[in-house]
Short mmCIF file of C-alpha atoms in Angstrom, two decimals:
data_model
loop_
_atom_site.label_atom_id
_atom_site.label_comp_id
_atom_site.label_asym_id
_atom_site.label_seq_id
_atom_site.Cartn_x
_atom_site.Cartn_y
_atom_site.Cartn_z
CA MET G 1 -27.72 135.30 304.78
CA ASN G 2 -30.74 133.42 305.96
CA HIS G 3 -33.31 135.02 308.35
CA SER G 4 -35.85 133.06 309.56
CA SER G 5 -38.66 133.92 311.87
CA THR G 6 -41.27 132.06 314.43
CA GLN G 7 -44.99 132.61 313.09
CA HIS G 8 -46.31 136.05 314.78
CA LYS G 9 -48.49 138.39 313.68
CA TYR G 10 -46.19 141.02 311.93
CA THR G 11 -47.43 145.20 312.24
CA GLN G 12 -45.17 147.83 310.22
CA THR G 13 -45.75 149.93 313.32
CA GLY G 14 -42.29 148.87 315.21
CA HIS G 15 -44.07 148.78 318.19
CA SER G 16 -46.12 145.76 318.04
CA GLN G 17 -45.10 142.41 320.87
CA ASP G 18 -46.96 140.40 317.95
CA GLN G 19 -43.84 141.17 315.41
CA LEU G 20 -42.03 138.20 313.91
CA ALA G 21 -38.69 137.20 315.95
CA PRO G 22 -35.94 136.67 313.89
CA SER G 23 -33.60 133.83 314.18
CA LEU G 24 -30.09 134.18 312.33
CA ASP G 25 -28.32 131.35 310.49
CA TYR G 26 -24.64 130.74 311.33
CA TRP G 27 -22.37 128.14 310.10
CA TYR G 28 -20.63 126.41 313.20
CA VAL G 29 -17.21 124.83 312.71
CA TRP G 30 -16.34 122.10 315.20
CA THR G 31 -14.60 118.97 316.22
CA ASP G 32 -16.29 115.43 317.07
CA GLN G 33 -14.65 112.99 319.54
CA GLU G 34 -12.21 111.59 317.14
CA GLY G 35 -10.83 114.89 316.01
CA VAL G 36 -11.98 115.41 312.90
CA SER G 37 -13.33 118.91 311.84
CA HIS G 38 -17.09 119.40 310.72
CA GLN G 39 -19.32 122.65 309.73
CA SER G 40 -22.69 122.20 310.31
CA ARG G 41 -25.97 125.12 310.66
CA ARG G 42 -27.19 127.04 313.39
CA GLN G 43 -29.71 129.70 314.59
CA MET G 44 -29.38 131.91 316.99
CA GLN G 45 -32.85 132.28 318.02
CA ASP G 46 -32.90 134.45 321.59
CA PHE G 47 -34.24 137.69 320.30
CA GLN G 48 -36.08 140.08 322.29
CA LEU G 49 -38.12 143.24 321.02
CA GLN G 50 -36.45 146.23 323.28
CA SER G 51 -35.25 149.53 323.29
CA ILE G 52 -31.18 149.47 322.51
CA SER G 53 -31.01 152.18 324.49
CA PRO G 54 -33.66 153.82 325.57
CA PRO G 55 -35.47 156.23 324.45
CA ALA G 56 -35.12 154.22 320.57
CA SER G 57 -37.97 152.68 319.50
CA PRO G 58 -37.80 149.20 319.89
CA GLN G 59 -35.92 146.59 317.89
CA TRP G 60 -35.10 142.98 317.74
CA LEU G 61 -32.09 142.44 320.02
CA GLY G 62 -30.01 139.30 320.49
CA GLN G 63 -26.91 139.43 322.72
CA LEU G 64 -24.08 136.44 323.42
CA LYS G 65 -22.32 137.92 326.51
CA GLN G 66 -18.91 136.86 327.47
CA LYS G 67 -16.07 137.79 329.22
CA GLY G 68 -12.23 138.51 327.51
CA ALA G 69 -12.91 139.09 323.89
CA THR G 70 -10.83 140.53 321.14
CA ILE G 71 -11.92 141.99 318.17
CA SER G 72 -9.58 141.41 315.02
CA PHE G 73 -9.63 142.62 310.98
CA THR G 74 -8.02 140.51 308.75
CA VAL G 75 -7.63 140.97 304.75
CA MET G 76 -7.00 138.07 303.08
CA PRO G 77 -5.54 139.34 299.30
CA VAL G 78 -6.95 137.74 296.17
CA GLY G 79 -5.90 134.22 295.49
CA TRP G 80 -4.23 133.27 298.97
CA THR G 81 -5.20 129.77 300.41
CA GLY G 82 -3.76 128.70 304.24
CA ALA G 83 -2.65 126.10 305.30
CA TRP G 84 -4.66 123.22 307.81
CA HIS G 85 -5.11 124.86 310.75
CA GLU G 86 -7.20 125.26 313.81
CA ASN G 87 -8.76 128.16 314.65
CA PRO G 88 -6.99 129.53 317.49
CA LYS G 89 -9.80 130.44 319.67
CA PRO G 90 -13.47 130.11 319.70
CA GLN G 91 -14.23 132.96 317.25
CA TRP G 92 -17.05 134.38 315.78
CA ILE G 93 -16.00 135.68 311.76
CA ILE G 94 -18.06 137.98 309.99
CA PRO G 95 -17.18 138.77 306.64
CA LEU G 96 -17.21 142.62 305.57
CA SER G 97 -16.45 142.24 301.83
CA GLY G 98 -15.22 139.91 299.57
CA SER G 99 -15.77 136.19 299.47
CA TRP G 100 -14.22 133.31 301.42
CA PHE G 101 -14.35 129.54 302.09
CA VAL G 102 -13.96 127.07 304.74
CA GLU G 103 -13.39 123.75 304.63
CA THR G 104 -13.48 121.06 306.76
CA MET G 105 -11.64 117.59 307.55
CA ASP G 106 -14.87 115.80 306.48
CA GLY G 107 -14.64 117.08 303.07
CA GLN G 108 -17.43 119.78 303.31
CA ARG G 109 -16.65 123.36 301.89
CA VAL G 110 -18.83 126.47 302.06
CA GLU G 111 -18.53 129.54 300.50
CA MET G 112 -19.61 132.55 302.34
CA GLY G 113 -19.60 136.23 301.29
CA VAL G 114 -21.00 139.39 302.76
CA GLY G 115 -23.08 138.74 306.13
CA GLU G 116 -22.69 135.00 306.48
CA ILE G 117 -21.65 134.37 309.64
CA SER G 118 -19.66 131.38 311.18
CA PHE G 119 -18.44 130.53 314.35
CA GLY G 120 -14.92 128.62 314.34
CA ALA G 121 -14.68 126.29 317.27
CA ASP G 122 -12.48 123.37 315.65
CA GLN G 123 -10.03 123.36 318.34
CA ASN G 124 -8.21 120.21 319.41
CA THR G 125 -8.80 118.40 316.16
CA GLN G 126 -6.53 115.41 315.14
CA ALA G 127 -4.57 115.04 311.64
CA ASP G 128 -6.06 112.86 309.27
CA ALA G 129 -4.19 110.21 307.56
CA GLN G 130 -3.38 113.06 304.89
CA GLY G 131 -2.29 115.08 307.85
CA ARG G 132 -5.03 117.76 307.56
CA LYS G 133 -5.99 119.34 311.32
CA GLY G 134 -8.59 121.57 311.92
CA HIS G 135 -9.97 123.66 308.04
CA LEU G 136 -8.83 125.04 305.05
CA SER G 137 -9.90 128.29 304.71
CA GLY G 138 -8.89 131.22 301.48
CA THR G 139 -10.42 133.59 299.17
CA ILE G 140 -13.02 133.50 296.24
CA GLY G 141 -12.95 135.88 292.97
CA SER G 142 -11.08 138.81 292.67
CA GLU G 143 -11.11 140.78 295.44
CA PRO G 144 -9.42 140.15 298.96
CA ALA G 145 -11.77 139.06 301.89
CA VAL G 146 -12.12 141.07 304.80
CA LEU G 147 -12.99 139.21 307.62
CA MET G 148 -13.82 140.68 311.65
CA LEU G 149 -13.35 138.19 314.12
CA VAL G 150 -14.49 138.31 317.64
CA GLN G 151 -12.47 135.78 319.57
CA PHE G 152 -12.95 134.37 322.92
CA GLU G 153 -10.68 133.08 325.73
CA GLU G 154 -13.38 130.65 326.56
CA MET G 155 -16.06 129.40 324.40
CA PRO G 156 -18.99 131.25 324.91
CA SER G 157 -22.66 129.92 325.29
CA LEU G 158 -24.33 129.84 321.93
CA GLU G 159 -27.64 129.18 322.97
#
């Protein structure tokens, strides 16, 4: 996973307001107006230096609030490849172990391992001439891919 930062002075104490404000990269799977799925790199950037629960020392905290979330875990067996499908609802996908891939209708294939976050929002795609709709996903390597899914009833704000 790639973590980048804005330009600020960094101190080792953990208490300066002039530390580097982090950003968090993720893959965004989305549908265009023609119903074709794509993947783009995006960043979460709204991190605030604050205590998560006083009196704990400040840390960089980024929050995306949304009602109606369901958290699920899935284990994809070694060698598993699913059929072409859409994400059933907008969802964050966080690999906990193993590796997996997502291939979108535009032909882009992204391989992700532990901690490489994806946001699946490819609902309402239209089948192409080969019958592909949404995305194809599967495991990579010699161990199962264990994923945590945070699924939403409505599209959350990603900004």
